XYZ file of C-alpha atoms in Angstrom:
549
model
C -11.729 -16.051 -15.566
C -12.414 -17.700 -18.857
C -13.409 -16.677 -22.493
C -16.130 -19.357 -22.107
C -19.816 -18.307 -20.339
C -21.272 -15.458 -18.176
C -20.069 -17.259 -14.932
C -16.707 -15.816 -13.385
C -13.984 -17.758 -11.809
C -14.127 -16.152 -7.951
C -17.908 -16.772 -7.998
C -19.189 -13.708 -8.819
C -21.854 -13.658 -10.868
C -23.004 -11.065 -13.465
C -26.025 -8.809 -12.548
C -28.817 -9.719 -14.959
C -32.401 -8.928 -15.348
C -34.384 -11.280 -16.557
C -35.833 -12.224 -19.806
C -39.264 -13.750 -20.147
C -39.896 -15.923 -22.913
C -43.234 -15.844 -24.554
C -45.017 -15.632 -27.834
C -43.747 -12.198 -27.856
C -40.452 -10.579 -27.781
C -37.881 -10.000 -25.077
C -34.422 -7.274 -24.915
C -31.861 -8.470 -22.866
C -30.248 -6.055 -20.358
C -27.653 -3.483 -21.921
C -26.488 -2.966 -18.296
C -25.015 -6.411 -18.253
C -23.521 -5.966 -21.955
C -19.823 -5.051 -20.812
C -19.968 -7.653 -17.987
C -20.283 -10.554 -19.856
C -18.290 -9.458 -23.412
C -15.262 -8.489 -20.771
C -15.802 -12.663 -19.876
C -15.847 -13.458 -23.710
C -12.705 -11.344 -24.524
C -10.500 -12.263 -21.420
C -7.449 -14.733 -22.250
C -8.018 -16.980 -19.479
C -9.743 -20.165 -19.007
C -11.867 -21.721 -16.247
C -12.359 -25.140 -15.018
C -15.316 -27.758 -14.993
C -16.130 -29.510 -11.797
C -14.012 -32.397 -12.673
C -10.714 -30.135 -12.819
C -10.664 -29.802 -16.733
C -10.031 -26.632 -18.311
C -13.143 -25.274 -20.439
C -11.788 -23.782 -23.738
C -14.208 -21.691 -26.087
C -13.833 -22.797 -30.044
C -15.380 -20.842 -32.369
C -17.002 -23.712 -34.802
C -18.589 -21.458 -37.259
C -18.523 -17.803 -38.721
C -19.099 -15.857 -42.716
C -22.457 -15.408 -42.044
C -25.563 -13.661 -40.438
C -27.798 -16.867 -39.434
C -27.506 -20.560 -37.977
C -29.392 -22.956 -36.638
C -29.060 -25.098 -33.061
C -30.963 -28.129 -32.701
C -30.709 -30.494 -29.155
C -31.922 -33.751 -28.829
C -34.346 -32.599 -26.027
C -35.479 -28.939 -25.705
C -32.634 -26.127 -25.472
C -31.933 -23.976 -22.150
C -31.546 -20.448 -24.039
C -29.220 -18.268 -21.768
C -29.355 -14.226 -22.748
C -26.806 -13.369 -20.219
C -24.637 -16.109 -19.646
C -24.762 -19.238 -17.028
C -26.718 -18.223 -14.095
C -28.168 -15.845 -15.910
C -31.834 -15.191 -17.083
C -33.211 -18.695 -18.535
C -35.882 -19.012 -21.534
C -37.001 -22.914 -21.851
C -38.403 -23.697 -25.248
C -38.113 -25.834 -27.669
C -35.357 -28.433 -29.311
C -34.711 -26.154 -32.590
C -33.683 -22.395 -32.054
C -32.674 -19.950 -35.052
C -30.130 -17.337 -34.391
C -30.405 -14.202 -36.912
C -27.908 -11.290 -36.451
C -28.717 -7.773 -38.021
C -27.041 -4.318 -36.803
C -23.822 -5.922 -36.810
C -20.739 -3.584 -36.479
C -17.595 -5.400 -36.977
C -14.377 -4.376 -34.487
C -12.385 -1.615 -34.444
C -8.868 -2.888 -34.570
C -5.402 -1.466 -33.901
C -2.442 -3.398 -35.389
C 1.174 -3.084 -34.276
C 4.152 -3.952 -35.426
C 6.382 -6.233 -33.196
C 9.864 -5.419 -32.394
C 11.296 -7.824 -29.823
C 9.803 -10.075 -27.543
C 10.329 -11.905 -23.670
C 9.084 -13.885 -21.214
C 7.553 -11.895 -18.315
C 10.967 -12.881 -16.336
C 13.141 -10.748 -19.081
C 10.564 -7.991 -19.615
C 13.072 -5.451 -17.958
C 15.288 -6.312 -21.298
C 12.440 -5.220 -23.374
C 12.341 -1.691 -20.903
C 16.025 -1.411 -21.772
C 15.170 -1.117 -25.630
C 12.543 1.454 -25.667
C 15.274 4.533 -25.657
C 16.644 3.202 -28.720
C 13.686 2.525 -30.185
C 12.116 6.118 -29.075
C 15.054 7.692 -30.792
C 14.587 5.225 -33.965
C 11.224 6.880 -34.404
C 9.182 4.025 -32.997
C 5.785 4.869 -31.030
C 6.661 2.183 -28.515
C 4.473 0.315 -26.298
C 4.254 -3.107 -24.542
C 1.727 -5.409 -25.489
C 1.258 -8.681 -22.959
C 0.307 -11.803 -24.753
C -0.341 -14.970 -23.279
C -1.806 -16.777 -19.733
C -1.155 -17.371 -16.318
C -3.127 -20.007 -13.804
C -2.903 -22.045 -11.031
C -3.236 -25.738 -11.041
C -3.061 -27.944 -7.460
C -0.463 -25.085 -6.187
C 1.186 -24.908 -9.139
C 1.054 -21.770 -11.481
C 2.070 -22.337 -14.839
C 3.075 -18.561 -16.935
C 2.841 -18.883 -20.728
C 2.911 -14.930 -20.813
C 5.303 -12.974 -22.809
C 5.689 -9.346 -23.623
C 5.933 -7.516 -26.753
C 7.387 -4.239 -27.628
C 5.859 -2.674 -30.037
C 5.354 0.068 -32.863
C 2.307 1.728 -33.453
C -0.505 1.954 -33.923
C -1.399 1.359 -37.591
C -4.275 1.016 -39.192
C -4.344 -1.829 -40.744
C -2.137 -4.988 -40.568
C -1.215 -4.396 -44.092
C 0.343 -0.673 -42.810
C 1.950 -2.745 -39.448
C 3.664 -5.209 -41.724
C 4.851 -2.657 -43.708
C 6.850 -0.907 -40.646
C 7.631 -4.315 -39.461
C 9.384 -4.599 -42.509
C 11.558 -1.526 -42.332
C 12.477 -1.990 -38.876
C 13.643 -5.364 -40.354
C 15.569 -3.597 -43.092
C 16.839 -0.800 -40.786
C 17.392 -1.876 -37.455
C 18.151 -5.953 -37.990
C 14.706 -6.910 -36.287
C 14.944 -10.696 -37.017
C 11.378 -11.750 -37.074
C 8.203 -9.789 -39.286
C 5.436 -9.887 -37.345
C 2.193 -8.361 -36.235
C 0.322 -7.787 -33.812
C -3.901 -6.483 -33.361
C -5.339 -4.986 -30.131
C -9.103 -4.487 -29.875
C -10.021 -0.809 -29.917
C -13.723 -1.157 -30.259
C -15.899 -4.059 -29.721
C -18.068 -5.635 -32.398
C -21.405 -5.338 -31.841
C -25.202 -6.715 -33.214
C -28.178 -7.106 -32.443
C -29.290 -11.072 -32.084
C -32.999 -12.271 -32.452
C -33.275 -16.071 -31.409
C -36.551 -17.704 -32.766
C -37.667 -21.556 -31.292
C -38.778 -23.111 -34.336
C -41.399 -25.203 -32.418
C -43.379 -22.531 -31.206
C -43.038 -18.917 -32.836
C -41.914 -17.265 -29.384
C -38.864 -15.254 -29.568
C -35.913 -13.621 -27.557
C -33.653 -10.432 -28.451
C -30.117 -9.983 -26.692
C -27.508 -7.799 -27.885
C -24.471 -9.196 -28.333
C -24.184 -12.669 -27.068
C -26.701 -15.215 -26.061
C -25.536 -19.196 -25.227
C -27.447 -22.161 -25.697
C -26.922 -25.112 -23.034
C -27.982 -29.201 -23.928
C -29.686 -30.922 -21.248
C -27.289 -32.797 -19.617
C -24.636 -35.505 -20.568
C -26.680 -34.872 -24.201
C -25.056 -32.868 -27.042
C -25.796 -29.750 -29.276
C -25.923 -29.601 -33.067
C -25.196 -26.561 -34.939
C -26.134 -25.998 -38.812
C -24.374 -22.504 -40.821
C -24.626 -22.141 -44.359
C -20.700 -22.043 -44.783
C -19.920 -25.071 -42.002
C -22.724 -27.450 -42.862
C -23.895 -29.179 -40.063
C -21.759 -30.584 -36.639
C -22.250 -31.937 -33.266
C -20.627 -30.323 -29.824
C -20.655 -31.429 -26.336
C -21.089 -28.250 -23.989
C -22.418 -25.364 -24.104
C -22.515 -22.851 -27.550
C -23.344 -19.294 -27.225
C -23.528 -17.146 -30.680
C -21.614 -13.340 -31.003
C -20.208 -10.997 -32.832
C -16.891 -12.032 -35.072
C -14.841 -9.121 -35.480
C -15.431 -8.910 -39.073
C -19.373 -8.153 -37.970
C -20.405 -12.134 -39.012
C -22.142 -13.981 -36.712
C -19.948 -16.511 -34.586
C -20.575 -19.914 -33.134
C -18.783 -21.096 -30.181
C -18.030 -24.271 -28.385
C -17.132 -24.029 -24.677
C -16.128 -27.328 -24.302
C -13.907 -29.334 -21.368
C -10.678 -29.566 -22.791
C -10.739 -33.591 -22.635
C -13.856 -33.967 -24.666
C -12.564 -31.674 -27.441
C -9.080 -33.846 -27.283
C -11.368 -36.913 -27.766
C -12.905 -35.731 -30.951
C -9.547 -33.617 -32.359
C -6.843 -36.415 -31.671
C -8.265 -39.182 -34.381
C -8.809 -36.348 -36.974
C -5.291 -35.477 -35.821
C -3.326 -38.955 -36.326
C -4.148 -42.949 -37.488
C -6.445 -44.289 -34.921
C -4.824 -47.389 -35.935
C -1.000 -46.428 -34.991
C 0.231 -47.661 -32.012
C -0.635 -47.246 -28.632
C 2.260 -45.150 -27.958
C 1.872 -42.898 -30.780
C -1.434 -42.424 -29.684
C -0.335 -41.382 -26.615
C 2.180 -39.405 -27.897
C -0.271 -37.551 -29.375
C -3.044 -36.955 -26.886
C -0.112 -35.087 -24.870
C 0.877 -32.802 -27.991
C -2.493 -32.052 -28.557
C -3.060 -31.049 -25.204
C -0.050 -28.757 -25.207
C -0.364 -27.361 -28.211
C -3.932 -26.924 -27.402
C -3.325 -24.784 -23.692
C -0.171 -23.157 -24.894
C -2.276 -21.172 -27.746
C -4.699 -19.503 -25.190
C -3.775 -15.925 -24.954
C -1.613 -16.293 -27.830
C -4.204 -16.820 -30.421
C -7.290 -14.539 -31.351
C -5.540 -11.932 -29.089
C -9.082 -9.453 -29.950
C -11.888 -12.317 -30.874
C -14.329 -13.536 -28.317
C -13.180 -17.136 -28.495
C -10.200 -18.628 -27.341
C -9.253 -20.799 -30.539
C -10.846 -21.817 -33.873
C -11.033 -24.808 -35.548
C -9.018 -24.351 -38.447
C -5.338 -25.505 -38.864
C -4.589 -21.785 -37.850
C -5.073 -23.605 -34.144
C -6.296 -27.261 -34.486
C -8.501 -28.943 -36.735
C -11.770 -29.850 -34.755
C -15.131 -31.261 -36.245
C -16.846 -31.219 -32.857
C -18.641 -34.272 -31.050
C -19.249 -38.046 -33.114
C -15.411 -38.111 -34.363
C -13.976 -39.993 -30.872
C -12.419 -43.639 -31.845
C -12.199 -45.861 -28.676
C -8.418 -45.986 -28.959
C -7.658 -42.132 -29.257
C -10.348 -42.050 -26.520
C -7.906 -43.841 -24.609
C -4.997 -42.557 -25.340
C -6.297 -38.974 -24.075
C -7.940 -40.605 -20.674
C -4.469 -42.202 -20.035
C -2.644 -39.161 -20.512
C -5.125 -36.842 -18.703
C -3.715 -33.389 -17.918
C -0.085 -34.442 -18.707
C 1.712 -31.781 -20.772
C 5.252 -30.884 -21.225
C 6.630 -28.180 -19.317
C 10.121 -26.049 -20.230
C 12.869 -25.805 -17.421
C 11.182 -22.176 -16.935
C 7.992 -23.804 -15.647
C 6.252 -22.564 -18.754
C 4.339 -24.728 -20.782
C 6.034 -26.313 -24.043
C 3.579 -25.080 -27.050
C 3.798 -28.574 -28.535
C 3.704 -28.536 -32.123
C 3.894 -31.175 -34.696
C 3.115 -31.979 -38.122
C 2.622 -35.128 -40.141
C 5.805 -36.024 -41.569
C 9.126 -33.890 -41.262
C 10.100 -35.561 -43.868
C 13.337 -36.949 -42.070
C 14.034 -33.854 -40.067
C 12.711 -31.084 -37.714
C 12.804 -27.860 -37.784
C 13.942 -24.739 -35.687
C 10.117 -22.846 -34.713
C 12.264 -19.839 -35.352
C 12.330 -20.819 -39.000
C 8.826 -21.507 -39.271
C 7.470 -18.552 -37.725
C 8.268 -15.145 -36.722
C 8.827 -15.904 -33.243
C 11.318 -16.148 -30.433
C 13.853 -19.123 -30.353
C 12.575 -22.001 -28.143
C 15.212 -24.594 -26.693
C 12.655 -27.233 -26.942
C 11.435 -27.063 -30.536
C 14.872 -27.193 -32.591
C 15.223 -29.000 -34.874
C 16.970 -32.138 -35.285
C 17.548 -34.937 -37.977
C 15.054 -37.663 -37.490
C 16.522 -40.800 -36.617
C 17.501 -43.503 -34.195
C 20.431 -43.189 -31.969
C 21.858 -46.013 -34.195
C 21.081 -44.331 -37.125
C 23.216 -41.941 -39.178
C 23.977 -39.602 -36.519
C 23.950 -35.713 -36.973
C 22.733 -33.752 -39.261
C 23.726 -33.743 -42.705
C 23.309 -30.592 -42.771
C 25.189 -29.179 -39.551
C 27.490 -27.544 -41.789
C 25.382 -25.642 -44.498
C 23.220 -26.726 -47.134
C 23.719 -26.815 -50.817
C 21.742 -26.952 -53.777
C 23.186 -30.213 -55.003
C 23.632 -31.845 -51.299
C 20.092 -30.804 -50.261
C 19.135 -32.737 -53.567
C 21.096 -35.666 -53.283
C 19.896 -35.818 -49.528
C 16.020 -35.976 -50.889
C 16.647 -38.448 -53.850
C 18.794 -40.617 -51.523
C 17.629 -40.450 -47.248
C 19.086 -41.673 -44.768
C 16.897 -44.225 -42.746
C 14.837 -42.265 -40.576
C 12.019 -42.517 -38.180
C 9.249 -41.274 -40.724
C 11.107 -43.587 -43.395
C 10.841 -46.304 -41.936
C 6.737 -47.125 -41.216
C 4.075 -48.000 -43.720
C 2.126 -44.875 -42.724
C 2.418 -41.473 -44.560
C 5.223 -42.989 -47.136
C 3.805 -40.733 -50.074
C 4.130 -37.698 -48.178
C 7.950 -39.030 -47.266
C 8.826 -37.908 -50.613
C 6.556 -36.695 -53.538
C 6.731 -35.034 -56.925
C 4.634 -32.063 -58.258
C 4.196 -31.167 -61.336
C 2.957 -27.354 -62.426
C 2.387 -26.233 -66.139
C 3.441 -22.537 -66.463
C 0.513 -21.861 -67.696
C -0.775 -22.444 -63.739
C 2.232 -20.833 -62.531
C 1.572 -18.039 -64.201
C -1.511 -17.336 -62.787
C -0.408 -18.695 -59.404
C 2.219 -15.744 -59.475
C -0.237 -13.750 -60.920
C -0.404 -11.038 -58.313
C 3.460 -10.737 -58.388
C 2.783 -8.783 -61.221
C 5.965 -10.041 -63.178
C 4.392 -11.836 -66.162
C 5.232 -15.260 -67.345
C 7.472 -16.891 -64.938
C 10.760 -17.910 -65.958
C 12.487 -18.660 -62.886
C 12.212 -19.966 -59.042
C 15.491 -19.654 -57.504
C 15.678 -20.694 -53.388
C 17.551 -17.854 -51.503
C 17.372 -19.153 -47.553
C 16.432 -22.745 -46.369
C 16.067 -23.683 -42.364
C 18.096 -26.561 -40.699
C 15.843 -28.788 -42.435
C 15.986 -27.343 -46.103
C 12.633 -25.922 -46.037
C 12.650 -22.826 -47.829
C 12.422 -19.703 -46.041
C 12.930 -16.904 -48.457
C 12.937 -17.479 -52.791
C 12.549 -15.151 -55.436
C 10.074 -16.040 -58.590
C 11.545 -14.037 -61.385
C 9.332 -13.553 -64.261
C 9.498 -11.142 -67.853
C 8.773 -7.922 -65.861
C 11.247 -8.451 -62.862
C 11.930 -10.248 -59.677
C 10.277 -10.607 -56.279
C 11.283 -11.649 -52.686
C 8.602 -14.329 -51.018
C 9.183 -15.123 -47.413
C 7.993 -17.759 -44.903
C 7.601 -21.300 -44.853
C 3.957 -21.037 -45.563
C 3.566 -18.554 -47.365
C 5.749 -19.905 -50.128
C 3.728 -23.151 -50.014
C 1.025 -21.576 -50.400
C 2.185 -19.728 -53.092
C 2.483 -22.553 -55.314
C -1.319 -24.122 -54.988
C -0.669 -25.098 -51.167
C 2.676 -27.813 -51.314
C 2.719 -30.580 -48.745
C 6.079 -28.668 -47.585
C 7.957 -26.432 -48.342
C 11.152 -28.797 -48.512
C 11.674 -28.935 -52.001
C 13.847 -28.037 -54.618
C 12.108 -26.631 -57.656
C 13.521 -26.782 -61.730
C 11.747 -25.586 -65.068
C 11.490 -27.192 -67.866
C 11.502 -25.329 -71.014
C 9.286 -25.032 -73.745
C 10.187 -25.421 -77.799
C 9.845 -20.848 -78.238
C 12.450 -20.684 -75.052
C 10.610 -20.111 -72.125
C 9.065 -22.152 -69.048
C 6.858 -25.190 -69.590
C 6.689 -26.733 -66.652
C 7.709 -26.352 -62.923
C 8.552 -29.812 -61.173
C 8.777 -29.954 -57.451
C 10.390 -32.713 -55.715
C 10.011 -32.658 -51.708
C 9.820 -33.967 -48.845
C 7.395 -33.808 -45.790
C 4.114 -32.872 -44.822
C 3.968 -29.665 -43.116
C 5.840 -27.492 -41.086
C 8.280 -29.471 -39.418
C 8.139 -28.113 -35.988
C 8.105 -30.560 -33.093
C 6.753 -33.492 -33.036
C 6.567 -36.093 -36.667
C 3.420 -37.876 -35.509
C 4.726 -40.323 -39.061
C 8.571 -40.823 -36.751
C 6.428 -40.745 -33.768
C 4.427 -44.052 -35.053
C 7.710 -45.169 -36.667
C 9.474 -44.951 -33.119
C 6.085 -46.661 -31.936
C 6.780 -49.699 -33.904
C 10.136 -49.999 -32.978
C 9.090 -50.334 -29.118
C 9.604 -47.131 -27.623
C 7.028 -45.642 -25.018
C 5.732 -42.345 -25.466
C 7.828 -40.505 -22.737
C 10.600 -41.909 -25.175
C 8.898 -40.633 -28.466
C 8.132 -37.031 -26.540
C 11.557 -36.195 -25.472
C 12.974 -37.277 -28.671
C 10.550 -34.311 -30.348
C 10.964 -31.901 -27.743
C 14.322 -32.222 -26.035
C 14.509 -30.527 -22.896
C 11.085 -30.920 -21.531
C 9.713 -32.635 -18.577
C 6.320 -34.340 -18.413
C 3.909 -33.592 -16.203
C 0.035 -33.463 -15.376
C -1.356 -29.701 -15.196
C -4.703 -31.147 -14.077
């Protein structure tokens, strides 16, 4: 059963009354309310008639009103696929009012396994109970069944809490990491209450109108597409169906329930050169796909949607993006994904340049160690060999190592070279106000506590005139400092003729996180000849490809 439309995966189809469009009004059924929200806010997906997997993509939210336009009239769906049907005209606005945004409970996460090890999770909670904790297991994740296959991305977590807000979670995820050696911060929200709202749907061609509470979905005629206009997004094109709900912060959200495939087509060439190499391309279409399937259930654990379309998941501008040879590249590859000795699926990760080397997801994140995402220096096997940095990092090595790299796979193509290695340059006058609620008045100081295998920073401390403070996480610290290509960088001020800071000056390497895949080695390794089997298990070592549809 999917996140996607009102139709359920076993057949069974949700008890509606119908709705009769006219120049009046119409009020959907409350008695098929829970039916079809329980559909929006499950973690699984379904599949299309052609065996792809339909994933739901919220494309636009921050406000109370939008606008869906078709190329030939609209099918308006109050309750879902199979559902009551209003047939009007091509332009329909969608105007929310009552809203109620969620109730959320937010937990902070103590340890966390793979369904398989949950009974080491069971063996914690006494010493957890004792600690204080208000324990509970959370599952997160999916599980489903492909050609007699079933592939398990599902993992528990043990938890503390509730809290109220993640800001009180992270907080206790904090001390436990203080206390009790918890290696990882992180949180985790469960949907109490639903959001709620009342949506009046007006066809602009005629006057009629139709009331649902909710959720209502909006279907193209077929093979055609669906454009959707919001204040905040501008204005985009989907293939699919749309239906409009509640966010949880009580805006009004726009959806894409899309076939996996066609959302590849238009994410992949926003996602690397269409103009790399075929095998790059490739390459990519697979990581996409994986990092695309692995998310589901992991993601917008208490939204109605499975994903967004931000780079919190993947960056996707919806249908009139496709380039023939990322097209391709994702036809070629259908269903293939990589898949972990476990028979989980690998969440494939990448980022544009790694700036000469990977790095551990562990480092990156707050989550669990996986054997397939470590990370590794970048280069051929004829190439300088291990890491320089196998032994430790210093200062003055990790500095020498960016003003002078070793040749590497994202070294050595055309593409990306001024995200190789870069310079920034930050007044203090900036920094100050960068830093500004640090609360520690003019910065004097940035001084890199922790760095990951690859030298991205993982902890600092910015020490200003009023005292010192702790930042941690690899993007939080870029972000930090105006949002850094990466956060592998070392960092020096300059000072100014009365003593203090003048300027900051970053000099780095990379673009991103670092995690998985380089898609700037993976078009270097492209170049040099190597297929993109090759340039996958080089980026995820470990893995086996294979199609999951």
């Amino acid at each position: 059963m999917g996140k996607l439309h009102a139709r359920l995966c076993n057949g069974l189809l949700l008890a509606l009354l119908p709705v009769l469009a006219s120049s009046g009004s119409a009020l959907a059924d409350d008695l098929s309310r829970n039916d079809k929200l329980r559909v929006l806010y499950s973690n699984q997906f379904a599949f299309d008639r052609q065996g792809v997997p339909l994933v739901s993509v919220r494309v636009a939210t921050g406000s109370s009103e939008a606008t869906l336009e078709g190329t030939a009239p609209l099918r308006v769906l109050p309750d879902g696929e199979d559902g009551s049907e209003v047939l009007g005209g091509r332009r329909w606005r969608v105007t929310l009012s009552q809203a109620k945004p969620a109730q959320l409970e937010h937990y902070a996460v103590l340890a966390r396994e793979t369904v398989s090890s949950m009974e080491k999770l069971r063996a914690e909670l006494p010493t957890w109970q004792k600690r204080g904790a208000r324990c509970r297991l959370i599952e997160i994740g999916a599980i489903f069944g492909v050609k007699g296959t079933v592939f398990d991305n599902r993992a528990y977590l043990l938890v503390d809490g509730p809290y109220r807000s993640r800001e009180q979670a992270l907080q206790a995820a904090e001390g436990h990491a203080r206390k009790h050696g918890v290696p990882k911060v992180a949180t985790v929200p469960q949907l109490k209450v639903r959001p709620s709202g009342l949506f009046e749907v007006t066809d602009l061609d005629t006057g009629a109108k139709v009331r649902a509470r909710d959720a209502v979905w909006f279907a193209p005629s077929k093979g055609e597409q669906l454009t959707v206009r919001s204040a905040k997004e501008g204005s985009h094109a989907y293939w699919g169906q749309v239906y409009v709900t509640v966010d949880s912060d009580g805006s009004l959200a726009v959806v894409n329930s899309v076939p996996a495939d066609k959302l590849l087509a238009g994410l992949v060439p926003a996602e690397i050169f269409p103009l790399a190499p075929e095998a790059a391309l490739r390459a990519q279409a697979v990581a996409a796909r994986g990092e695309l399937l692995a998310k589901i259930g992991t993601h917008h654990i208490a939204d109605p949607y499975l994903l967004c379309n931000t780079q919190h998941c993947q960056v996707y501008a919806g249908a009139g993006r496709e380039h023939p040879r990322t097209s391709d590249a994702v036809a070629t590859t259908r269903g293939m994904v990589l898949m972990r000795r476990d028979g989980g699926m690998v969440d494939t990760v990448y980022s544009a340049s790694c700036g000469g080397h990977t790095e551990h997801n562990d480092n990156a994140w707050p989550v669990k160690a996986d054997e397939n995402l470590r990370g590794h220096l970048d280069a051929p096997p004829d190439g300088p060999g291990t890491s320089p940095f196998a032994k430790g990092i210093s200062e003055a090595h990790f500095e020498a190592w960016l003003a002078a790299p070793p040749t590497t796979w994202c070294g050595r193509t055309r593409f990306n070279q001024n995200k190789y290695r870069w310079t920034e340059r930050i007044p203090a006058a900036r920094m100050n106000q960068l830093c500004r609620h640090l609360r520690l008045g003019p910065i004097q100081e940035i001084r890199v506590l922790q760095r990951g295998v690859s030298g991205r920073i993982n902890l600092l401390e910015v020490k200003g005139a009023l005292g010192r403070a702790q930042v941690r996480g690899e993007l939080v610290v870029r972000k930090l400092f105006g949002g850094l290509r990466s956060s592998m960088f070392v960092v020096k001020a300059t000072s100014s003729p009365d003593g203090g800071a003048q300027e900051f000056v970053f000099r780095g390497g990379g673009w991103g996180h670092g995690v998985g895949m380089c898609q700037t080695g993976a078009i270097g390794m492209a170049e040099a000849g190597k297929t993109h089997q090759e340039i996958l298990r080089h980026y995820y070592p470990g893995s086996e490809l294979k199609p999951l549809y």
